[in-house]
Structure formats: structure tokens, C-alpha cells
CSV table of C-alpha atoms and ligand atoms in Angstrom, one decimal:
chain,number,residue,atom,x,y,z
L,1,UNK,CA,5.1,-7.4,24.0
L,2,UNK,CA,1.8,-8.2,22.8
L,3,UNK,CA,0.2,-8.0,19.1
L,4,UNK,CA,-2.3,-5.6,18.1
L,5,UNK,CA,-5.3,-7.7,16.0
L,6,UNK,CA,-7.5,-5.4,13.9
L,7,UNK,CA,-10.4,-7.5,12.4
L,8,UNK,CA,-11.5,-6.1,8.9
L,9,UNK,CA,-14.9,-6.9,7.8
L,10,UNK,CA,-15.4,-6.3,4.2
L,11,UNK,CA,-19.0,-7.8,2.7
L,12,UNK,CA,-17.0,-10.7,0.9
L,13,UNK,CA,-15.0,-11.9,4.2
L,14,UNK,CA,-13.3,-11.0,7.6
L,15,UNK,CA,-9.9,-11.5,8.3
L,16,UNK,CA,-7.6,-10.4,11.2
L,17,UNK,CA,-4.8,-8.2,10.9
L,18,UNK,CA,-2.0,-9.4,13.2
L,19,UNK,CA,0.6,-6.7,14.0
L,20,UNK,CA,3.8,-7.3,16.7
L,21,UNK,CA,7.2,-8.3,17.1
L,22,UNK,CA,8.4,-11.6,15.8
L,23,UNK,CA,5.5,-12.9,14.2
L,24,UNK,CA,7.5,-14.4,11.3
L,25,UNK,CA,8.6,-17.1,13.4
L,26,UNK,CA,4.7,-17.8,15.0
L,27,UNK,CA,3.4,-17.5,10.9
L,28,UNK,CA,2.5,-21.3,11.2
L,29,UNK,CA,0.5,-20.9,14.1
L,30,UNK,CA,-1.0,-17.9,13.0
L,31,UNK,CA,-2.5,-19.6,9.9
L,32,UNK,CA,-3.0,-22.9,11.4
L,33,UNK,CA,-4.9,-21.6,13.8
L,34,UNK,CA,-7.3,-19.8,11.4
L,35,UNK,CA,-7.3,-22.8,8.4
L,36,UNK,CA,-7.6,-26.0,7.2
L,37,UNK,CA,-5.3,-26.1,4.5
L,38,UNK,CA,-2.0,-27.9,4.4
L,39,UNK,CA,-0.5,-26.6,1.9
L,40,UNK,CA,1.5,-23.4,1.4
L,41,UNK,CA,3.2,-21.4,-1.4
L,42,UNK,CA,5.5,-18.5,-0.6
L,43,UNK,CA,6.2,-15.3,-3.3
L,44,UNK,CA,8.9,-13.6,-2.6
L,45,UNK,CA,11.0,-11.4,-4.6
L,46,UNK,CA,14.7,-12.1,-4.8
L,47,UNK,CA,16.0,-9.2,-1.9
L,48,UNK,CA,13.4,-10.5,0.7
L,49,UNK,CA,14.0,-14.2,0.0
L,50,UNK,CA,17.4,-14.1,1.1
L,51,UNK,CA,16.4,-12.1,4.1
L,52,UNK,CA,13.5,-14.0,5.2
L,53,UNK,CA,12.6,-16.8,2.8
L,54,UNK,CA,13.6,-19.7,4.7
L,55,UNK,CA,12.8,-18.0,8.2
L,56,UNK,CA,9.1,-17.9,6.5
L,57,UNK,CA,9.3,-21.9,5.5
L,58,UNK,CA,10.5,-23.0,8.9
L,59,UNK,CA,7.8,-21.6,10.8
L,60,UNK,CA,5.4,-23.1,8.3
L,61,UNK,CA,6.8,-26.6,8.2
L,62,UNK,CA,7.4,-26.6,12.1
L,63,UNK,CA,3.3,-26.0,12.9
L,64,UNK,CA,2.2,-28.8,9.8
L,65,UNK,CA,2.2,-27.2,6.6
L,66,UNK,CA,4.1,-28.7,3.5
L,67,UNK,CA,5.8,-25.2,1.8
L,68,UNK,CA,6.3,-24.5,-1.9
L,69,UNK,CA,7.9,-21.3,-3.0
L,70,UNK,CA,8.9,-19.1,-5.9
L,71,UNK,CA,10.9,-16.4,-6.4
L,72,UNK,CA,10.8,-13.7,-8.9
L,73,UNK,CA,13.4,-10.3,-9.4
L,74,UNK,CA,12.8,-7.5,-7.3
L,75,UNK,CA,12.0,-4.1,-9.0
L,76,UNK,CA,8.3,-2.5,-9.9
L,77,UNK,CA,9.5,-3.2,-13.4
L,78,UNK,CA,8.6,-6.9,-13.3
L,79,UNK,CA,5.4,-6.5,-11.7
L,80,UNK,CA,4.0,-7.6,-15.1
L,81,UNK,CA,2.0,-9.9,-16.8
L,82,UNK,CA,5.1,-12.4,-18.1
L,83,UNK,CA,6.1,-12.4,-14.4
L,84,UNK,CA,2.8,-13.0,-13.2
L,85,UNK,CA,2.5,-15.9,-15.9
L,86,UNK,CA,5.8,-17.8,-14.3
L,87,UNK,CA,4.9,-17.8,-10.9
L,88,UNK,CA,1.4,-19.6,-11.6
L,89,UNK,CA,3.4,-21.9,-14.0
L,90,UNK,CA,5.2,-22.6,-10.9
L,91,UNK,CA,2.3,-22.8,-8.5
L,92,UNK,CA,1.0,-25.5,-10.8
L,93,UNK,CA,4.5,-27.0,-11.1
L,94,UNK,CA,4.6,-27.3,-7.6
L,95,UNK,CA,1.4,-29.3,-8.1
L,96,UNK,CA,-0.7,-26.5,-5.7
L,97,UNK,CA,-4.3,-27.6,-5.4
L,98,UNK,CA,-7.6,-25.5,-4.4
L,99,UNK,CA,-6.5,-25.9,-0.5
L,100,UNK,CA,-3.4,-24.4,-0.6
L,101,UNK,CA,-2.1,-20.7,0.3
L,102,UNK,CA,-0.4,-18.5,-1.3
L,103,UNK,CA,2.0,-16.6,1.2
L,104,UNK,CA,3.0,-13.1,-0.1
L,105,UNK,CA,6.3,-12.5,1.9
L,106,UNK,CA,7.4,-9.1,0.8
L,107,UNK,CA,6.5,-5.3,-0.2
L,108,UNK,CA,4.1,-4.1,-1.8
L,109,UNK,CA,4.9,-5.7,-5.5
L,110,UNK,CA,5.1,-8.9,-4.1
L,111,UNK,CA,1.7,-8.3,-2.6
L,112,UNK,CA,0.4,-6.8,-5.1
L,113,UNK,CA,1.5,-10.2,-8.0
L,114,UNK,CA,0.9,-13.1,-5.1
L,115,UNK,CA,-2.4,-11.5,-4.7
L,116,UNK,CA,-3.5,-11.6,-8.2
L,117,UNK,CA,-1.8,-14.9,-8.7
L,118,UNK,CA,-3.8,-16.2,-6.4
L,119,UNK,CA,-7.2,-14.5,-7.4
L,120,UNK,CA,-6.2,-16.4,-10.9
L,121,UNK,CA,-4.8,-19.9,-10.2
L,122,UNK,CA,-7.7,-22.2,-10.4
L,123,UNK,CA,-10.1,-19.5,-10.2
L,124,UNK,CA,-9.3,-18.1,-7.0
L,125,UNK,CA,-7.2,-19.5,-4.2
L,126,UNK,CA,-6.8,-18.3,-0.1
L,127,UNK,CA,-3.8,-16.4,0.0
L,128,UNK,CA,-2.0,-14.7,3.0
L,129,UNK,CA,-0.1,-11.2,3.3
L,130,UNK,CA,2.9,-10.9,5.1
L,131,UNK,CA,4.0,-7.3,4.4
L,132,UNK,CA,7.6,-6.6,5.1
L,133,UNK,CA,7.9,-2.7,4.2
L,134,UNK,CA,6.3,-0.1,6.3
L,135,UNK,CA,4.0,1.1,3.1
L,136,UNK,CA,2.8,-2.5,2.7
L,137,UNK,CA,2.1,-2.4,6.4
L,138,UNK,CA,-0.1,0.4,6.8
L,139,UNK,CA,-1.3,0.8,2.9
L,140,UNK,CA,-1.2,-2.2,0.3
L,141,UNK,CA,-1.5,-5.3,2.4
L,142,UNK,CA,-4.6,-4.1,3.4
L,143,UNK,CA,-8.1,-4.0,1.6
L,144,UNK,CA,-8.0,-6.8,-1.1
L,145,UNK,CA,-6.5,-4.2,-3.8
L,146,UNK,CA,-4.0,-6.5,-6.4
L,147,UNK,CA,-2.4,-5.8,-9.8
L,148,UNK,CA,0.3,-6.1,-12.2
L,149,UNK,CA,1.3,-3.3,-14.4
L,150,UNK,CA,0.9,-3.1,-18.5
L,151,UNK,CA,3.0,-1.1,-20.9
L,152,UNK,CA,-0.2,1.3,-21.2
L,153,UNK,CA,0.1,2.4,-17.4
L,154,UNK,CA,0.4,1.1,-13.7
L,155,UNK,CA,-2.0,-1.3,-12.0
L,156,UNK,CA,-4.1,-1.6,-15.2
L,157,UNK,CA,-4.6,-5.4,-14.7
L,158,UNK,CA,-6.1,-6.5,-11.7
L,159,UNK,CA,-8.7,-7.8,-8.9
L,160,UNK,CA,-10.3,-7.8,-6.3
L,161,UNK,CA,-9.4,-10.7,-3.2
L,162,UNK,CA,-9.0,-9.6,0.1
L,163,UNK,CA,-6.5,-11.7,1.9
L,164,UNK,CA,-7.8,-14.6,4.3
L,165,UNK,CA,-4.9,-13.2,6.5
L,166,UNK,CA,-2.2,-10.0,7.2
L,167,UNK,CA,0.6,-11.1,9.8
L,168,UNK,CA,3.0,-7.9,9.9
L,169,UNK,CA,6.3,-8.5,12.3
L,170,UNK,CA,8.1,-4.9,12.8
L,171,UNK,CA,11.1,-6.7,13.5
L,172,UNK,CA,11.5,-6.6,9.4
L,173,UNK,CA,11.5,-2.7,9.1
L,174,UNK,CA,14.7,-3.0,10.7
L,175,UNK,CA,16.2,-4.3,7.1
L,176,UNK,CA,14.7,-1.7,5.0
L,177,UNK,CA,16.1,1.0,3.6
L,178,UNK,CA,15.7,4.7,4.9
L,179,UNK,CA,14.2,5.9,1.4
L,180,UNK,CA,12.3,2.8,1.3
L,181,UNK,CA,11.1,3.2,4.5
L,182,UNK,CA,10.1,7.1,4.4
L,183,UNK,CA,8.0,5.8,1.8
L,184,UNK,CA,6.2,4.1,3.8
L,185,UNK,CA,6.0,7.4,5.5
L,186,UNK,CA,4.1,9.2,3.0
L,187,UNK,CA,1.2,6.6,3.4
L,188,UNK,CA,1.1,7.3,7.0
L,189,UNK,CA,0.8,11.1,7.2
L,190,UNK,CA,-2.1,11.0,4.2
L,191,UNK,CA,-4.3,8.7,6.3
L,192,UNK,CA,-3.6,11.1,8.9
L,193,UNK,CA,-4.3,14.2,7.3
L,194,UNK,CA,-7.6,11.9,5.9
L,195,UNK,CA,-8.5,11.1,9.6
L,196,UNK,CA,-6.8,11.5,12.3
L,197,UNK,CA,-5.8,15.3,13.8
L,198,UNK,CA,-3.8,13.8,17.2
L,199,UNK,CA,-1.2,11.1,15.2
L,200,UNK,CA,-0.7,13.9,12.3
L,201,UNK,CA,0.2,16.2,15.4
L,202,UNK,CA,2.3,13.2,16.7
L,203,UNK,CA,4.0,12.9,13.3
L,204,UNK,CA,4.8,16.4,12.8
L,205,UNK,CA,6.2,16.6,15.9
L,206,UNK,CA,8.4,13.7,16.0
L,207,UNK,CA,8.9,11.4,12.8
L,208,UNK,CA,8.7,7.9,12.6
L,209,UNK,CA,11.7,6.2,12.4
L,210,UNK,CA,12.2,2.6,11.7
L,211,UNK,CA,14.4,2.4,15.1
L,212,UNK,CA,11.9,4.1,16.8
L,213,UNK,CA,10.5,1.5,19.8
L,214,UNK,CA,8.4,-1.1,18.6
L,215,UNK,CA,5.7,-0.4,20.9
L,216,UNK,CA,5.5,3.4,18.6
L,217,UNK,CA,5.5,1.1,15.3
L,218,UNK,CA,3.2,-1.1,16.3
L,219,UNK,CA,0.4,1.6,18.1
L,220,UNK,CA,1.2,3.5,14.5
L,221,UNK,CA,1.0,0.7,12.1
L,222,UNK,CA,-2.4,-0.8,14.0
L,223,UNK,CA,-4.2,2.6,14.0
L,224,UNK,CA,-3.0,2.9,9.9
L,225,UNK,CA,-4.6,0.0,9.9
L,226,UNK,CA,-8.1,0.7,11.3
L,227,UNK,CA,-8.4,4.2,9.3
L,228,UNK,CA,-7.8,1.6,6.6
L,229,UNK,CA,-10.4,-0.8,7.7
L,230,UNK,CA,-13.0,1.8,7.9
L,231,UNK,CA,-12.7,2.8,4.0
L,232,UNK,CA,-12.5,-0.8,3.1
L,233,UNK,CA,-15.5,-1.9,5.2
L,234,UNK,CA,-18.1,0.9,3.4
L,235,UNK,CA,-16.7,1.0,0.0
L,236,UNK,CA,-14.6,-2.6,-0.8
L,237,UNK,CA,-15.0,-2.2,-4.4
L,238,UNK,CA,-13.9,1.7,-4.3
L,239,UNK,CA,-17.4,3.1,-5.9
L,240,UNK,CA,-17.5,6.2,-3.6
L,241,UNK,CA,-15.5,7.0,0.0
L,242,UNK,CA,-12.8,4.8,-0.4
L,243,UNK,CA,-11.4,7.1,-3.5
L,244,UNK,CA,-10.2,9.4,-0.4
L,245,UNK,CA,-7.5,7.2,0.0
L,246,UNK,CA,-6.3,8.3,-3.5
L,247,UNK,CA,-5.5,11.1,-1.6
L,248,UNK,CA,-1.8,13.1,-3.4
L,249,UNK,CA,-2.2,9.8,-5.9
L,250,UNK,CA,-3.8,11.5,-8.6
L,251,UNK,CA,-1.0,13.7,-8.8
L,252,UNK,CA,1.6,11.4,-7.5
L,253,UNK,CA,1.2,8.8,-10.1
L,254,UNK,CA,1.6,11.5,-12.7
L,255,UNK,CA,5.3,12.1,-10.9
L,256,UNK,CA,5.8,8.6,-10.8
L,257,UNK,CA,5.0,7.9,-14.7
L,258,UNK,CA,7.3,11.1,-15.4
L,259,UNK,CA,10.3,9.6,-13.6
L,260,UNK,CA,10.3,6.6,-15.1
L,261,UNK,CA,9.5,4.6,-12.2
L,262,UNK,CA,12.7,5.4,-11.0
L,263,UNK,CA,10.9,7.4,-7.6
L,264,UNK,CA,9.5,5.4,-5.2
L,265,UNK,CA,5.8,5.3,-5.0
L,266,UNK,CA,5.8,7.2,-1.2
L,267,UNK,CA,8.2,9.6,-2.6
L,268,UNK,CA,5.7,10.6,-5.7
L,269,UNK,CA,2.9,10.3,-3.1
L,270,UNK,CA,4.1,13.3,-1.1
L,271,UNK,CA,4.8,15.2,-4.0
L,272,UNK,CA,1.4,14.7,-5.2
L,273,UNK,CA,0.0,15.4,-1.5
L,274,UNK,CA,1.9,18.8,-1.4
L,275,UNK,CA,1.0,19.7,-4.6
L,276,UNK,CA,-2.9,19.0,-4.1
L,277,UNK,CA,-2.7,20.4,-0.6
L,278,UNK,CA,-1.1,23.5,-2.0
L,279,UNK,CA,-3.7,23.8,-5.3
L,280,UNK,CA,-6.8,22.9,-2.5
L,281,UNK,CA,-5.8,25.9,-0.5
L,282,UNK,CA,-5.2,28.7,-3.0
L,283,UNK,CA,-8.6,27.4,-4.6
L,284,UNK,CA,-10.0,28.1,-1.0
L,285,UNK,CA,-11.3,24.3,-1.0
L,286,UNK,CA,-8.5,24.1,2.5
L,287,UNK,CA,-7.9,25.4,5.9
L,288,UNK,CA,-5.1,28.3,5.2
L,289,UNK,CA,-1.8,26.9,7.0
L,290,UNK,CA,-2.5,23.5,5.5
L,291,UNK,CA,-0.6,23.0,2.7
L,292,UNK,CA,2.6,24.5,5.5
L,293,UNK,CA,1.4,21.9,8.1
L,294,UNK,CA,1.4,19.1,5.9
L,295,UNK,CA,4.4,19.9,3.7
L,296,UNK,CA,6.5,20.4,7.2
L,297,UNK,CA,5.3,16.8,8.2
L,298,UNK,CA,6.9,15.4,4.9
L,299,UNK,CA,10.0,17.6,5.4
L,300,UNK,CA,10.9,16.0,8.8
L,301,UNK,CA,10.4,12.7,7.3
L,302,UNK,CA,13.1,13.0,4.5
L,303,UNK,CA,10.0,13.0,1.8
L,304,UNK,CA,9.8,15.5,-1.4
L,305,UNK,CA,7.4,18.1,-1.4
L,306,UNK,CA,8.0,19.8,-4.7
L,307,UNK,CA,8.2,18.0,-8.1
L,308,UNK,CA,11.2,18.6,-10.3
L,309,UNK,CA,9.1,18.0,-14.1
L,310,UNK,CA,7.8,20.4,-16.2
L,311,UNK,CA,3.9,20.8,-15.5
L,312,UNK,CA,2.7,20.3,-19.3
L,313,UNK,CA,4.8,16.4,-18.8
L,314,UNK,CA,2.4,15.9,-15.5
L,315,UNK,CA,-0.6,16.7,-17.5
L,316,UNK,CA,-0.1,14.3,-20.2
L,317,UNK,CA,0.4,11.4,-17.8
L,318,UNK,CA,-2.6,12.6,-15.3
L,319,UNK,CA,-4.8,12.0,-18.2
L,320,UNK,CA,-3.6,8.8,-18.8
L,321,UNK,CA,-4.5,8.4,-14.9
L,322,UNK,CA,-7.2,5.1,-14.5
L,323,UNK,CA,-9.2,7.0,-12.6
L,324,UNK,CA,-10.3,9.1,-15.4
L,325,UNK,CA,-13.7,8.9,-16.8
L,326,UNK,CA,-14.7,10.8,-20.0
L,327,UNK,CA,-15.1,13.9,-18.4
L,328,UNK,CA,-12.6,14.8,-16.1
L,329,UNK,CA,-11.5,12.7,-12.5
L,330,UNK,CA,-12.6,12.3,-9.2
L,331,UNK,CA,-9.9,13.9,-6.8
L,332,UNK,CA,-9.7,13.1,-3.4
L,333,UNK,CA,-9.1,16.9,-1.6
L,334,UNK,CA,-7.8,17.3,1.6
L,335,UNK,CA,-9.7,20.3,3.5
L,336,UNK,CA,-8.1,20.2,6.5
L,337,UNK,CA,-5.8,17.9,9.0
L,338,UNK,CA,-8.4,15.2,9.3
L,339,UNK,CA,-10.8,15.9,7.3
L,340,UNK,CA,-11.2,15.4,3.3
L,341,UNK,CA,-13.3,15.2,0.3
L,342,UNK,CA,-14.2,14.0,-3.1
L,343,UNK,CA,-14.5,16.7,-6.2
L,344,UNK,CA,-15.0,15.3,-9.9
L,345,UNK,CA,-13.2,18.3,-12.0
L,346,UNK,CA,-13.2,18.4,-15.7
L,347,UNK,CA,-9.4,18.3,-17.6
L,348,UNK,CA,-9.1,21.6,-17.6
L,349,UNK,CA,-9.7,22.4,-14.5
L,350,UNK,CA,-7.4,19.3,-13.1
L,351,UNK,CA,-4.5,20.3,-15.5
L,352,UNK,CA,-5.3,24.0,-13.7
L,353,UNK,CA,-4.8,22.3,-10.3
L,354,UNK,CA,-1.5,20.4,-11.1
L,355,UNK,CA,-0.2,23.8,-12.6
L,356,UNK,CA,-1.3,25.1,-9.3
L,357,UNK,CA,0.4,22.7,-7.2
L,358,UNK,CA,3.7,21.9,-9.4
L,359,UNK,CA,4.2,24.7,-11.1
L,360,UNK,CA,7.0,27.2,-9.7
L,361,UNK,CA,5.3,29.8,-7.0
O,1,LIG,N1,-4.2,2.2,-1.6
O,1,LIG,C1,-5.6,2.7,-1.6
O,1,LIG,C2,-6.6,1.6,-1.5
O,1,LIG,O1,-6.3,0.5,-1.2
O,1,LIG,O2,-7.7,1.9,-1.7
């Protein structure tokens, strides 16, 4: 079957967004026919390297291009800077000049380190997603966002370079994990319940499933995409709408912090999306029967909707949130299915709405 091709436009470049069945093995053609360089470098952590690593540098040698690659363990805890230090040691071991590409084979870790390797090694060098987990798919491969965690707190070191290139084959959910893959899950009902009435409709009553057809995964994973593309296109640098896609993360990276790390980021998503949906509608900010609609659609796709730490816990981390300013936090507040809205709330009144939302009804 055909590819979908979404073309995001961003003020600092255009790139395409290349979505289908077996685009691993057409990744040389794919990125020779849209560069000059000669040169490519693959990241890839050690779970998808023995999956696809050398599926990756055949296609690449076969249309021209001489392929380097690195390596690093898999796991949000070494998306760090010492990690981030080896593979640009090994970038310039592997003697990777201005021209070359940086090829992030992976999730959304391994985007989010080959990303800001590349925005680093020699000031800033092309790179290439090539997301392999639905959440990369639809969320992280998308819109130029790329970090590495400190001690102090998640994402806190970072940039901004949008990809030259996203090439994501479907034929790689089929790998994944069902926990990993309902995270992915989360991402896709909060950009519908951001924008889209007739797919959150479509979700609730049938969830995606990784062995659903690929024609589904691919309409899906292209129209994630464009709601995507519209945020990024008016607000690249995230200084006004694109905060709505923050949406359940305010709360959600509180959950996160408080398990350790030890729930996956979709997973802490949708508790943070119930619990905001929940708080939005008993502050009359949302449609009544919206925090039941949504929390239903996470239900049927094996996703948490209700957090299992004390509130006072989630408090202490929100505050520690990055999108904090001095007086409180911008929250992203869903209103309806398809519609939402920024509100900057002081501390107490945000530490009000996560009691609201978390706390036992
Ligand atoms: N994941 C939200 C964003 O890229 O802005």
C-alpha cells in the first residue's frame, strides 16, 4: 500500500514525514533522495539494534551511503548527559564530518539523545528520525523537541532541531510490547481530545491495536501527525499554543517523577489526562460527561486512569515541573472532546487541581 507524506513547515525548515509499510528497507532512498550527504551515523539503543540495526545499515549502504553506528543501553535512565557525552565521542571517533547524518533508529529516548547529539556535534549536524514505537510515531519524532535528563528533573537539558527527515515503517509496532505500545496510546487519544471529535469517537469505540491493519495505523499515525504539524508550524519554540500539547503532562510528569521512572511516560500521561479532565470538570472549566468519555477511552486501551501516590508526593514534584514560572504554571485544560485551552494558575490553586484530580472521590 502506499505511504502517507505529511510535510511540516516550521519557520527554521520543512521536512516530510513519511509513514507506510516497510520503509526501513527504502530508508536509503528515502534520504538520498532528499540529500546530499554521504555519510550516515545510526543511534540505536541496545533492544532495537538487534531488532533492526543492521536492517537500517543495509538499506543505507545499498542506495550509496557509507554507515557508522553506536549503540548505547536501553532504559530512560541513561538518557543522560554521560551517555550523551559517549555517543559524540563516538561520532567523532567514527571521524563524522559536517555532511553527515545522524540516524535516530528507535523510541523516543533514542530520539530524544540522537537529536541533541546531533544539535551539538560540530555545532549542529542534519539528523534523521526513524521512530520505531507508536509514541515516537505520533508524539516525539515530531516537532524538533530533544533532551537528555539531569539529576534535578526530566528533559532539563536540551534544544531545539527539527529533523531534516521522519521515515516511520508500521511494520516495527509489530515488535513492541503491549504496555509499550498503549503508551503510545495515551499520546493518541490527547491529540484527539485536543483536536479531533470523529478519531476520539473512533478510538473509544474501537482501540487501536498494534495488529490492527496497517491501513488503520497508518490513517491514525498520519492524522497524529498533522494535529502535530499544526502546533509546531505556529508555535515551534512552544511560547504560546503549542503548550496544549502538554495536555495530562503537567500532571503526568508529577506521576512519573513519583514512580521512579519505573511507569512508562504514556502510562503517567493518562493518569495525568484523567486527573486534569476530572479537576477541569468539577471546576466547571469542561463539558459534564468529559472526564467519563475520556477516562472510558483510556480504559479500553489498557491505560491507568487513577494515580496510586499520595497527593501531597504529586505536589512536591509538580512544583519542580519546568514549566513553572515564579508564579504558578500554564496548564493546558481540556474543555471538551476537541477542544482545549491554556490557564496560568498560581501553586495553590494547581496543588488544589491535582488534589482534585488524584485525590480519592
Ligand atoms: N510533546 C509535546 C511537544 O512536542 O510539544
Amino acid at each position: 500500500m502506499s505511504a502517507e507524506i505529511i510535510r511540516i513547515a516550521p519557520p527554521s525548515g520543512a521536512y516530510d514525514v513519511v509513514v507506510g509499510e516497510g520503509l526501513l528497507d527504502e530508508l536509503g532512498d528515502l534520504l538520498a533522495s532528499r540529500t546530499f550527504c554521504k555519510d550516515a551515523f545510526i543511534i540505536a539503543d541496545s533492544t532495537v539494534a538487534s531488532l533492526y540495526l543492521e536492517r537500517a545499515r543495509t538499506a543505507l549502504e545499498a542506495a550509496g551511503f557509507t554507515v557508522g553506528s553506536a549503540v548505547f543501553p536501553a532504559g530512560e535512565t541513561h538518557k543522560n548527559l554521560p551517555t550523551l557525552g559517549e555517543l559524540l565521542e563516538d561520532m567523532a571517533k567514527a571521524r563524522l564530518d559536517r555532511t553527515g547524518t545522524v540516524i535516530a533508529l528507535g523510541g523516543g529516548v533514542t530520539g530524544d539523545m540522537a537529536g541533541l547529539a546531533a544539535a551539538l556535534y560540530m555545532r549542529g549536524i542534519a539528523y534523521v528520525q526513524v521512530p520505531t514505537t507508536l509514541l515516537s510515531m505520533v508524539d516525539s519524532s515530531v516537532g524538533g523537541k530533544c533532551a537528555v535528563d539531569l539529576a534535578a528533573g526530566k528533559n532539563l537539558a536540551g534544544a531545539f532541531l527539527q529533523p531534516s527527515l521522519v521515515v516511520a515503517d508500521v511494520r516495527t509496532l509489530a515488535t513492541l510490547d503491549d504496555g509499550v505500545f498503549s503508551d503510545g496510546c495515551a499520546e493518541v487519544i490527547k491529540h484527539a481530545v485536543l483536536a479531533d471529535p470523529r478519531l476520539f469517537e473512533s478510538l473509544s469505540r474501537e482501540a487501536l491495536s498494534k495488529d490492527d491493519p496497517h491501513e488503520r495505523l497508518i490513517s491514525v499515525i498520519a492524522r497524529n501527525i498533522d494535529i502535530k504539524r499544526s502546533f509546531v508550524e505556529s508555535d515551534e519554540r512552544e511560547q504560546g499554543p503549542r503548550k496544549l500539547l502538554n495536555l495530562g503532562h503537567s500532571i503526568g510528569h508529577a506521576v512519573e517523577a513519583a514512580s521512579g521512572y519505573t511507569l512508562g511516560h504514556g502510562h503517567a500521561v493518562s493518569i495525568g489526562l484523567s486527573a486534569i479532565t476530572k479537576a477541569a470538570e468539577g471546576l466547571g472549566w469542561a463539558e459534564a460527561g468529559s472526564a467519563a468519555a475520556i477516562i472510558d477511552a483510556l480504559d479500553r486501551h489498557h491505560l491507568p486512569t487513577s494515580s496510586p501516590y499520595p497527593v501531597d508526593e504529586l505536589i512536591g514534584y509538580a512544583r519542580l515541573d519546568k514549566k513553572c514560572d515564579a508564579d504558578g504554571i500554564t496548564l493546558a485544560v481540556p474543555e471538551g472532546i476537541g477542544h482545549a485551552s491554556l490557564r496560568h494558575v498560581g501553586f495553590e490553586e494547581f496543588a488544589r487541581i491535582i488534589a482534585l484530580g488524584t485525590g480519592a472521590s
